[in-house]
Amino acid sequence: ATVDGYKMHVYTEGQKGNGPTILIMSAFGTTAPVYDYKILYSKLSNKYHIAVVEKFGYGYSDITGLPRDVGTMVKEYREALNLCGETGPFVLMPHSMSGLEALYWAQHDPNEILAIVGLDMSVPKYYRYKSNNPFTNFFGSPKFLKALTSIGLGRIPGIGLVSDRGLTKAELAQNQYLTYKVVLNKDVLAESDAVESNAQTVQKGGIPSIPILMFSSNDNRLGDQWGQCERDFASQSSKIKLIQLDCGHMIHYFKSDYIAKETKDYLQGTLAK
């Protein structure tokens, strides 16, 4: 799809009409979402239509230099999906920092969103302090990592941020290629710089009055505040269900079978009401 003069990659899988469309929304810095989340969405596409939108700066989409405020990013999602004939309503499945985008979308266009299924999704309260950026907590300064990447850090076995879970050899090769090509580009770095402002915007919008299922990790690299903020958020609405998992932040790597089953059961029960 061509959005604001740039190409944005939209991947779909699963037959339309099999319930709502589940939209995969990737974590900050995930270089190739269409490959990274395959281990999970391939287990959902037998029942639901799946869409993966790769934001600008991610995967096969262009690198643009456009603003990365949350309103602009949600507008781009909606326009790209509409151009591809994906009209919803949607079940949003955000991972980590894209939780802010999912909440903003549900706040401003609630008729388009049936539910949110959060994959260790971020909530606005977490970003109250400047040090609370999950990507920097994991790996250090994004700009420092960008410099290391430019001299080949990502090509060192065991260090490159590439998962082979659920991928064919050809898909893994593409995943690696995209990682070397787009990791921590100007769009991704701008998104990191904008996260505090985006969190404040979403905080002002309140909690959407739609069903939300949150899968939460106990990854201590995110700090104690991450899980506590998720629990505090969930406690504020009877429409939010929180499931605690014993695994790392990339929960789709470790618990894809469980998440797929629970998501199917949850949506079947929730959407039938």
PDB file of C-alpha atoms in Angstrom:
ATOM      1  CA  ALA A   1       0.000   0.000   0.000  1.00  0.00           C
ATOM      2  CA  THR A   2       1.189   3.548  -0.736  1.00  0.00           C
ATOM      3  CA  VAL A   3       0.678   5.811   2.279  1.00  0.00           C
ATOM      4  CA  ASP A   4       1.799   9.464   2.239  1.00  0.00           C
ATOM      5  CA  GLY A   5       3.876   8.703  -0.836  1.00  0.00           C
ATOM      6  CA  TYR A   6       5.764   5.773   0.693  1.00  0.00           C
ATOM      7  CA  LYS A   7       5.321   2.012   0.469  1.00  0.00           C
ATOM      8  CA  MET A   8       3.939   0.227   3.517  1.00  0.00           C
ATOM      9  CA  HIS A   9       3.952  -3.572   3.567  1.00  0.00           C
ATOM     10  CA  VAL A  10       0.742  -5.372   4.553  1.00  0.00           C
ATOM     11  CA  TYR A  11       0.730  -9.174   4.806  1.00  0.00           C
ATOM     12  CA  THR A  12      -2.454 -11.218   5.191  1.00  0.00           C
ATOM     13  CA  GLU A  13      -3.129 -14.862   5.897  1.00  0.00           C
ATOM     14  CA  GLY A  14      -6.247 -16.923   6.525  1.00  0.00           C
ATOM     15  CA  GLN A  15      -9.610 -16.758   4.822  1.00  0.00           C
ATOM     16  CA  LYS A  16     -11.814 -13.722   5.336  1.00  0.00           C
ATOM     17  CA  GLY A  17     -15.113 -14.486   6.982  1.00  0.00           C
ATOM     18  CA  ASN A  18     -13.576 -16.748   9.601  1.00  0.00           C
ATOM     19  CA  GLY A  19     -14.456 -14.342  12.381  1.00  0.00           C
ATOM     20  CA  PRO A  20     -12.783 -10.942  12.817  1.00  0.00           C
ATOM     21  CA  THR A  21      -9.420  -9.909  11.424  1.00  0.00           C
ATOM     22  CA  ILE A  22      -6.566 -10.070  13.942  1.00  0.00           C
ATOM     23  CA  LEU A  23      -4.023  -7.313  13.373  1.00  0.00           C
ATOM     24  CA  ILE A  24      -0.484  -8.078  14.552  1.00  0.00           C
ATOM     25  CA  MET A  25       1.250  -4.922  15.853  1.00  0.00           C
ATOM     26  CA  SER A  26       4.947  -5.408  16.469  1.00  0.00           C
ATOM     27  CA  ALA A  27       7.187  -4.418  19.324  1.00  0.00           C
ATOM     28  CA  PHE A  28       9.583  -1.509  18.999  1.00  0.00           C
ATOM     29  CA  GLY A  29      12.691  -2.455  17.018  1.00  0.00           C
ATOM     30  CA  THR A  30      11.339  -5.740  15.602  1.00  0.00           C
ATOM     31  CA  THR A  31      13.068  -5.576  12.241  1.00  0.00           C
ATOM     32  CA  ALA A  32      10.838  -7.985  10.296  1.00  0.00           C
ATOM     33  CA  PRO A  33       7.406  -8.385  11.962  1.00  0.00           C
ATOM     34  CA  VAL A  34       5.986 -10.564   9.196  1.00  0.00           C
ATOM     35  CA  TYR A  35       8.610 -13.197  10.031  1.00  0.00           C
ATOM     36  CA  ASP A  36       9.073 -12.571  13.743  1.00  0.00           C
ATOM     37  CA  TYR A  37       5.417 -13.209  14.642  1.00  0.00           C
ATOM     38  CA  LYS A  38       4.799 -16.091  12.246  1.00  0.00           C
ATOM     39  CA  ILE A  39       5.312 -18.602  15.078  1.00  0.00           C
ATOM     40  CA  LEU A  40       2.117 -17.209  16.642  1.00  0.00           C
ATOM     41  CA  TYR A  41      -0.147 -15.972  13.856  1.00  0.00           C
ATOM     42  CA  SER A  42       0.264 -19.201  11.867  1.00  0.00           C
ATOM     43  CA  LYS A  43      -1.529 -20.913  14.776  1.00  0.00           C
ATOM     44  CA  LEU A  44      -4.425 -18.456  14.588  1.00  0.00           C
ATOM     45  CA  SER A  45      -4.964 -18.208  10.830  1.00  0.00           C
ATOM     46  CA  ASN A  46      -6.892 -21.487  10.625  1.00  0.00           C
ATOM     47  CA  LYS A  47      -9.697 -19.751  12.537  1.00  0.00           C
ATOM     48  CA  TYR A  48      -9.150 -16.028  11.920  1.00  0.00           C
ATOM     49  CA  HIS A  49      -8.057 -13.760   9.113  1.00  0.00           C
ATOM     50  CA  ILE A  50      -4.635 -12.299   9.999  1.00  0.00           C
ATOM     51  CA  ALA A  51      -3.090  -8.997   8.946  1.00  0.00           C
ATOM     52  CA  VAL A  52       0.453  -7.849   9.699  1.00  0.00           C
ATOM     53  CA  VAL A  53       1.176  -4.188   8.971  1.00  0.00           C
ATOM     54  CA  GLU A  54       4.875  -3.352   8.966  1.00  0.00           C
ATOM     55  CA  LYS A  55       5.184   0.266  10.059  1.00  0.00           C
ATOM     56  CA  PHE A  56       7.512   2.622   8.249  1.00  0.00           C
ATOM     57  CA  GLY A  57      11.071   1.644   9.128  1.00  0.00           C
ATOM     58  CA  TYR A  58      10.113  -2.008   9.686  1.00  0.00           C
ATOM     59  CA  GLY A  59      10.406  -5.061   7.460  1.00  0.00           C
ATOM     60  CA  TYR A  60       9.672  -4.444   3.794  1.00  0.00           C
ATOM     61  CA  SER A  61       8.177  -0.990   4.378  1.00  0.00           C
ATOM     62  CA  ASP A  62       9.997   2.202   3.401  1.00  0.00           C
ATOM     63  CA  ILE A  63      12.123   4.304   5.722  1.00  0.00           C
ATOM     64  CA  THR A  64      10.556   7.759   5.600  1.00  0.00           C
ATOM     65  CA  GLY A  65      11.569  10.296   8.233  1.00  0.00           C
ATOM     66  CA  LEU A  66       7.871  11.050   8.893  1.00  0.00           C
ATOM     67  CA  PRO A  67       6.717  12.006  12.419  1.00  0.00           C
ATOM     68  CA  ARG A  68       6.317   9.063  14.818  1.00  0.00           C
ATOM     69  CA  ASP A  69       3.651  10.451  17.081  1.00  0.00           C
ATOM     70  CA  VAL A  70       1.010   7.896  17.983  1.00  0.00           C
ATOM     71  CA  GLY A  71      -1.760   9.643  16.037  1.00  0.00           C
ATOM     72  CA  THR A  72       0.266   9.585  12.819  1.00  0.00           C
ATOM     73  CA  MET A  73       1.182   5.914  13.205  1.00  0.00           C
ATOM     74  CA  VAL A  74      -2.427   4.849  13.801  1.00  0.00           C
ATOM     75  CA  LYS A  75      -3.566   6.920  10.811  1.00  0.00           C
ATOM     76  CA  GLU A  76      -0.992   5.060   8.694  1.00  0.00           C
ATOM     77  CA  TYR A  77      -2.212   1.662   9.914  1.00  0.00           C
ATOM     78  CA  ARG A  78      -5.800   2.539   9.045  1.00  0.00           C
ATOM     79  CA  GLU A  79      -4.973   3.948   5.618  1.00  0.00           C
ATOM     80  CA  ALA A  80      -2.750   1.001   4.642  1.00  0.00           C
ATOM     81  CA  LEU A  81      -5.379  -1.528   5.704  1.00  0.00           C
ATOM     82  CA  ASN A  82      -8.149   0.338   3.885  1.00  0.00           C
ATOM     83  CA  LEU A  83      -6.102   0.487   0.684  1.00  0.00           C
ATOM     84  CA  CYS A  84      -5.665  -3.281   0.883  1.00  0.00           C
ATOM     85  CA  GLY A  85      -9.383  -3.877   1.382  1.00  0.00           C
ATOM     86  CA  GLU A  86      -9.027  -4.698   5.079  1.00  0.00           C
ATOM     87  CA  THR A  87     -11.937  -2.816   6.637  1.00  0.00           C
ATOM     88  CA  GLY A  88     -12.325  -4.568   9.969  1.00  0.00           C
ATOM     89  CA  PRO A  89     -13.569  -4.438  12.599  1.00  0.00           C
ATOM     90  CA  PHE A  90     -10.298  -5.639  14.061  1.00  0.00           C
ATOM     91  CA  VAL A  91      -8.924  -7.463  17.035  1.00  0.00           C
ATOM     92  CA  LEU A  92      -5.655  -5.676  17.766  1.00  0.00           C
ATOM     93  CA  MET A  93      -2.752  -7.839  18.933  1.00  0.00           C
ATOM     94  CA  PRO A  94      -0.001  -5.422  20.020  1.00  0.00           C
ATOM     95  CA  HIS A  95       3.342  -6.539  21.414  1.00  0.00           C
ATOM     96  CA  SER A  96       5.216  -4.353  23.876  1.00  0.00           C
ATOM     97  CA  MET A  97       5.446  -0.669  22.898  1.00  0.00           C
ATOM     98  CA  SER A  98       2.741  -0.898  20.225  1.00  0.00           C
ATOM     99  CA  GLY A  99       0.299  -1.261  23.099  1.00  0.00           C
ATOM    100  CA  LEU A 100       0.233   2.539  23.075  1.00  0.00           C
ATOM    101  CA  GLU A 101      -0.905   2.540  19.444  1.00  0.00           C
ATOM    102  CA  ALA A 102      -3.592  -0.064  20.112  1.00  0.00           C
ATOM    103  CA  LEU A 103      -4.985   1.866  23.075  1.00  0.00           C
ATOM    104  CA  TYR A 104      -4.968   5.137  21.134  1.00  0.00           C
ATOM    105  CA  TRP A 105      -6.803   3.484  18.240  1.00  0.00           C
ATOM    106  CA  ALA A 106      -9.446   2.040  20.557  1.00  0.00           C
ATOM    107  CA  GLN A 107      -9.861   5.421  22.261  1.00  0.00           C
ATOM    108  CA  HIS A 108     -10.395   7.364  19.031  1.00  0.00           C
ATOM    109  CA  ASP A 109     -12.075   4.825  16.697  1.00  0.00           C
ATOM    110  CA  PRO A 110     -13.828   2.337  19.031  1.00  0.00           C
ATOM    111  CA  ASN A 111     -16.247   1.171  16.348  1.00  0.00           C
ATOM    112  CA  GLU A 112     -13.299  -0.292  14.415  1.00  0.00           C
ATOM    113  CA  ILE A 113     -11.967  -2.347  17.327  1.00  0.00           C
ATOM    114  CA  LEU A 114     -13.680  -5.425  18.758  1.00  0.00           C
ATOM    115  CA  ALA A 115     -11.008  -6.259  21.333  1.00  0.00           C
ATOM    116  CA  ILE A 116      -7.320  -5.980  22.190  1.00  0.00           C
ATOM    117  CA  VAL A 117      -5.162  -9.027  22.909  1.00  0.00           C
ATOM    118  CA  GLY A 118      -1.924  -7.696  24.361  1.00  0.00           C
ATOM    119  CA  LEU A 119       1.359  -9.564  24.072  1.00  0.00           C
ATOM    120  CA  ASP A 120       3.152  -8.174  27.120  1.00  0.00           C
ATOM    121  CA  MET A 121       1.826  -4.844  25.910  1.00  0.00           C
ATOM    122  CA  SER A 122       3.016  -1.545  27.282  1.00  0.00           C
ATOM    123  CA  VAL A 123       0.717   0.805  29.178  1.00  0.00           C
ATOM    124  CA  PRO A 124       1.157   4.581  29.490  1.00  0.00           C
ATOM    125  CA  LYS A 125       2.062   4.656  33.188  1.00  0.00           C
ATOM    126  CA  TYR A 126       5.304   2.759  32.547  1.00  0.00           C
ATOM    127  CA  TYR A 127       6.817   5.667  30.632  1.00  0.00           C
ATOM    128  CA  ARG A 128       6.435   8.160  33.457  1.00  0.00           C
ATOM    129  CA  TYR A 129      10.194   8.202  33.848  1.00  0.00           C
ATOM    130  CA  LYS A 130      12.649   8.726  31.000  1.00  0.00           C
ATOM    131  CA  SER A 131      14.650   5.614  31.903  1.00  0.00           C
ATOM    132  CA  ASN A 132      11.646   3.375  31.233  1.00  0.00           C
ATOM    133  CA  ASN A 133      12.182   2.439  27.613  1.00  0.00           C
ATOM    134  CA  PRO A 134      11.978  -1.350  27.226  1.00  0.00           C
ATOM    135  CA  PHE A 135      14.358  -1.482  24.288  1.00  0.00           C
ATOM    136  CA  THR A 136      17.110   0.426  26.038  1.00  0.00           C
ATOM    137  CA  ASN A 137      16.547  -1.621  29.177  1.00  0.00           C
ATOM    138  CA  PHE A 138      17.170  -4.726  27.108  1.00  0.00           C
ATOM    139  CA  PHE A 139      20.104  -3.661  24.988  1.00  0.00           C
ATOM    140  CA  GLY A 140      21.412  -0.221  25.948  1.00  0.00           C
ATOM    141  CA  SER A 141      21.382   2.964  23.900  1.00  0.00           C
ATOM    142  CA  PRO A 142      19.694   2.552  20.479  1.00  0.00           C
ATOM    143  CA  LYS A 143      22.154   4.999  18.895  1.00  0.00           C
ATOM    144  CA  PHE A 144      25.091   3.041  20.330  1.00  0.00           C
ATOM    145  CA  LEU A 145      23.634  -0.186  18.959  1.00  0.00           C
ATOM    146  CA  LYS A 146      23.095   1.462  15.589  1.00  0.00           C
ATOM    147  CA  ALA A 147      26.800   2.258  15.442  1.00  0.00           C
ATOM    148  CA  LEU A 148      27.683  -1.325  16.351  1.00  0.00           C
ATOM    149  CA  THR A 149      25.265  -2.653  13.747  1.00  0.00           C
ATOM    150  CA  SER A 150      26.932  -0.556  11.050  1.00  0.00           C
ATOM    151  CA  ILE A 151      30.192  -2.443  11.678  1.00  0.00           C
ATOM    152  CA  GLY A 152      28.530  -5.854  11.574  1.00  0.00           C
ATOM    153  CA  LEU A 153      27.374  -6.602  15.133  1.00  0.00           C
ATOM    154  CA  GLY A 154      24.212  -8.282  13.882  1.00  0.00           C
ATOM    155  CA  ARG A 155      26.211 -10.789  11.852  1.00  0.00           C
ATOM    156  CA  ILE A 156      27.922 -12.285  14.900  1.00  0.00           C
ATOM    157  CA  PRO A 157      26.256 -15.603  15.866  1.00  0.00           C
ATOM    158  CA  GLY A 158      24.296 -15.306  19.082  1.00  0.00           C
ATOM    159  CA  ILE A 159      24.163 -11.503  18.989  1.00  0.00           C
ATOM    160  CA  GLY A 160      22.033 -10.740  15.934  1.00  0.00           C
ATOM    161  CA  LEU A 161      18.405  -9.945  16.804  1.00  0.00           C
ATOM    162  CA  VAL A 162      16.946 -12.602  14.503  1.00  0.00           C
ATOM    163  CA  SER A 163      14.616 -15.430  15.486  1.00  0.00           C
ATOM    164  CA  ASP A 164      14.341 -18.601  13.402  1.00  0.00           C
ATOM    165  CA  ARG A 165      11.243 -19.881  15.212  1.00  0.00           C
ATOM    166  CA  GLY A 166       8.675 -21.248  12.779  1.00  0.00           C
ATOM    167  CA  LEU A 167      10.562 -20.109   9.681  1.00  0.00           C
ATOM    168  CA  THR A 168      11.727 -21.933   6.587  1.00  0.00           C
ATOM    169  CA  LYS A 169      15.357 -21.494   5.526  1.00  0.00           C
ATOM    170  CA  ALA A 170      14.283 -18.985   2.876  1.00  0.00           C
ATOM    171  CA  GLU A 171      12.225 -16.991   5.386  1.00  0.00           C
ATOM    172  CA  LEU A 172      15.081 -16.995   7.875  1.00  0.00           C
ATOM    173  CA  ALA A 173      17.417 -15.677   5.192  1.00  0.00           C
ATOM    174  CA  GLN A 174      14.971 -12.847   4.454  1.00  0.00           C
ATOM    175  CA  ASN A 175      14.622 -12.124   8.162  1.00  0.00           C
ATOM    176  CA  GLN A 176      18.392 -11.824   8.490  1.00  0.00           C
ATOM    177  CA  TYR A 177      18.628  -9.651   5.386  1.00  0.00           C
ATOM    178  CA  LEU A 178      15.999  -7.233   6.679  1.00  0.00           C
ATOM    179  CA  THR A 179      17.694  -7.074  10.074  1.00  0.00           C
ATOM    180  CA  TYR A 180      20.988  -5.993   8.534  1.00  0.00           C
ATOM    181  CA  LYS A 181      19.156  -3.551   6.257  1.00  0.00           C
ATOM    182  CA  VAL A 182      16.738  -1.724   8.551  1.00  0.00           C
ATOM    183  CA  VAL A 183      17.753  -2.260  12.190  1.00  0.00           C
ATOM    184  CA  LEU A 184      17.502   0.960  14.232  1.00  0.00           C
ATOM    185  CA  ASN A 185      16.970   3.248  11.259  1.00  0.00           C
ATOM    186  CA  LYS A 186      15.828   6.869  11.592  1.00  0.00           C
ATOM    187  CA  ASP A 187      12.125   5.960  11.801  1.00  0.00           C
ATOM    188  CA  VAL A 188      12.717   3.475  14.608  1.00  0.00           C
ATOM    189  CA  LEU A 189      14.948   5.884  16.520  1.00  0.00           C
ATOM    190  CA  ALA A 190      12.348   8.648  16.111  1.00  0.00           C
ATOM    191  CA  GLU A 191       9.721   6.275  17.500  1.00  0.00           C
ATOM    192  CA  SER A 192      11.892   5.712  20.568  1.00  0.00           C
ATOM    193  CA  ASP A 193      12.354   9.449  21.018  1.00  0.00           C
ATOM    194  CA  ALA A 194       8.572   9.993  20.824  1.00  0.00           C
ATOM    195  CA  VAL A 195       7.512   7.315  23.304  1.00  0.00           C
ATOM    196  CA  GLU A 196       7.174   9.552  26.374  1.00  0.00           C
ATOM    197  CA  SER A 197       5.021  12.067  24.522  1.00  0.00           C
ATOM    198  CA  ASN A 198       2.959   9.234  23.000  1.00  0.00           C
ATOM    199  CA  ALA A 199       2.427   7.691  26.441  1.00  0.00           C
ATOM    200  CA  GLN A 200       1.191  11.022  27.796  1.00  0.00           C
ATOM    201  CA  THR A 201      -1.242  11.326  24.902  1.00  0.00           C
ATOM    202  CA  VAL A 202      -2.643   7.851  25.511  1.00  0.00           C
ATOM    203  CA  GLN A 203      -2.784   8.408  29.277  1.00  0.00           C
ATOM    204  CA  LYS A 204      -5.079  11.401  28.755  1.00  0.00           C
ATOM    205  CA  GLY A 205      -7.449   9.254  26.675  1.00  0.00           C
ATOM    206  CA  GLY A 206      -8.266   6.886  29.517  1.00  0.00           C
ATOM    207  CA  ILE A 207      -9.006   3.168  29.339  1.00  0.00           C
ATOM    208  CA  PRO A 208     -11.071   2.122  26.288  1.00  0.00           C
ATOM    209  CA  SER A 209     -14.420   0.503  27.032  1.00  0.00           C
ATOM    210  CA  ILE A 210     -13.692  -2.625  24.998  1.00  0.00           C
ATOM    211  CA  PRO A 211     -12.641  -6.155  26.037  1.00  0.00           C
ATOM    212  CA  ILE A 212      -8.888  -6.480  26.615  1.00  0.00           C
ATOM    213  CA  LEU A 213      -6.941  -9.679  27.226  1.00  0.00           C
ATOM    214  CA  MET A 214      -3.385  -9.077  28.461  1.00  0.00           C
ATOM    215  CA  PHE A 215      -0.658 -11.720  28.483  1.00  0.00           C
ATOM    216  CA  SER A 216       2.102 -10.556  30.842  1.00  0.00           C
ATOM    217  CA  SER A 217       5.666 -11.861  31.141  1.00  0.00           C
ATOM    218  CA  ASN A 218       7.843 -11.876  34.253  1.00  0.00           C
ATOM    219  CA  ASP A 219      10.964 -10.754  32.389  1.00  0.00           C
ATOM    220  CA  ASN A 220      13.032  -8.886  34.982  1.00  0.00           C
ATOM    221  CA  ARG A 221      15.036  -7.070  32.301  1.00  0.00           C
ATOM    222  CA  LEU A 222      12.093  -4.717  31.908  1.00  0.00           C
ATOM    223  CA  GLY A 223      12.240  -3.780  35.592  1.00  0.00           C
ATOM    224  CA  ASP A 224       9.728  -4.385  38.357  1.00  0.00           C
ATOM    225  CA  GLN A 225       7.591  -1.454  37.213  1.00  0.00           C
ATOM    226  CA  TRP A 226       6.647  -3.111  33.909  1.00  0.00           C
ATOM    227  CA  GLY A 227       4.551  -5.926  35.382  1.00  0.00           C
ATOM    228  CA  GLN A 228       3.177  -3.718  38.153  1.00  0.00           C
ATOM    229  CA  CYS A 229       2.020  -1.125  35.642  1.00  0.00           C
ATOM    230  CA  GLU A 230       0.256  -3.834  33.640  1.00  0.00           C
ATOM    231  CA  ARG A 231      -1.479  -5.113  36.788  1.00  0.00           C
ATOM    232  CA  ASP A 232      -2.488  -1.597  37.814  1.00  0.00           C
ATOM    233  CA  PHE A 233      -3.899  -0.972  34.347  1.00  0.00           C
ATOM    234  CA  ALA A 234      -5.874  -4.229  34.330  1.00  0.00           C
ATOM    235  CA  SER A 235      -7.345  -3.525  37.761  1.00  0.00           C
ATOM    236  CA  GLN A 236      -9.090  -0.392  36.492  1.00  0.00           C
ATOM    237  CA  SER A 237     -11.675  -2.138  34.310  1.00  0.00           C
ATOM    238  CA  SER A 238     -13.852  -5.230  34.630  1.00  0.00           C
ATOM    239  CA  LYS A 239     -13.431  -5.673  30.872  1.00  0.00           C
ATOM    240  CA  ILE A 240      -9.703  -6.406  31.212  1.00  0.00           C
ATOM    241  CA  LYS A 241      -8.386  -9.922  31.862  1.00  0.00           C
ATOM    242  CA  LEU A 242      -4.717 -10.396  32.775  1.00  0.00           C
ATOM    243  CA  ILE A 243      -2.880 -13.711  32.369  1.00  0.00           C
ATOM    244  CA  GLN A 244       0.568 -13.957  33.957  1.00  0.00           C
ATOM    245  CA  LEU A 245       3.118 -16.081  32.092  1.00  0.00           C
ATOM    246  CA  ASP A 246       6.429 -17.444  33.326  1.00  0.00           C
ATOM    247  CA  CYS A 247       8.593 -16.489  30.367  1.00  0.00           C
ATOM    248  CA  GLY A 248      10.554 -13.697  28.709  1.00  0.00           C
ATOM    249  CA  HIS A 249       9.211 -10.558  27.081  1.00  0.00           C
ATOM    250  CA  MET A 250       9.154 -12.136  23.607  1.00  0.00           C
ATOM    251  CA  ILE A 251       6.230 -14.224  24.772  1.00  0.00           C
ATOM    252  CA  HIS A 252       5.252 -15.319  21.269  1.00  0.00           C
ATOM    253  CA  TYR A 253       8.571 -17.190  21.090  1.00  0.00           C
ATOM    254  CA  PHE A 254       7.994 -19.140  24.279  1.00  0.00           C
ATOM    255  CA  LYS A 255       4.230 -19.560  24.660  1.00  0.00           C
ATOM    256  CA  SER A 256       2.745 -19.431  21.157  1.00  0.00           C
ATOM    257  CA  ASP A 257       0.672 -22.620  21.556  1.00  0.00           C
ATOM    258  CA  TYR A 258      -0.808 -21.437  24.839  1.00  0.00           C
ATOM    259  CA  ILE A 259      -1.429 -17.880  23.618  1.00  0.00           C
ATOM    260  CA  ALA A 260      -3.114 -19.107  20.436  1.00  0.00           C
ATOM    261  CA  LYS A 261      -5.440 -21.426  22.375  1.00  0.00           C
ATOM    262  CA  GLU A 262      -6.323 -18.843  25.018  1.00  0.00           C
ATOM    263  CA  THR A 263      -6.886 -16.181  22.371  1.00  0.00           C
ATOM    264  CA  LYS A 264      -9.275 -18.399  20.431  1.00  0.00           C
ATOM    265  CA  ASP A 265     -11.204 -19.304  23.585  1.00  0.00           C
ATOM    266  CA  TYR A 266     -11.311 -15.683  24.744  1.00  0.00           C
ATOM    267  CA  LEU A 267     -12.501 -14.273  21.431  1.00  0.00           C
ATOM    268  CA  GLN A 268     -15.092 -17.003  21.001  1.00  0.00           C
ATOM    269  CA  GLY A 269     -16.541 -16.204  24.413  1.00  0.00           C
ATOM    270  CA  THR A 270     -16.160 -12.438  24.264  1.00  0.00           C
ATOM    271  CA  LEU A 271     -17.462 -11.857  20.751  1.00  0.00           C
ATOM    272  CA  ALA A 272     -20.450 -14.114  21.332  1.00  0.00           C
ATOM    273  CA  LYS A 273     -21.759 -11.767  24.054  1.00  0.00           C
TER     274      LYS A 273
END
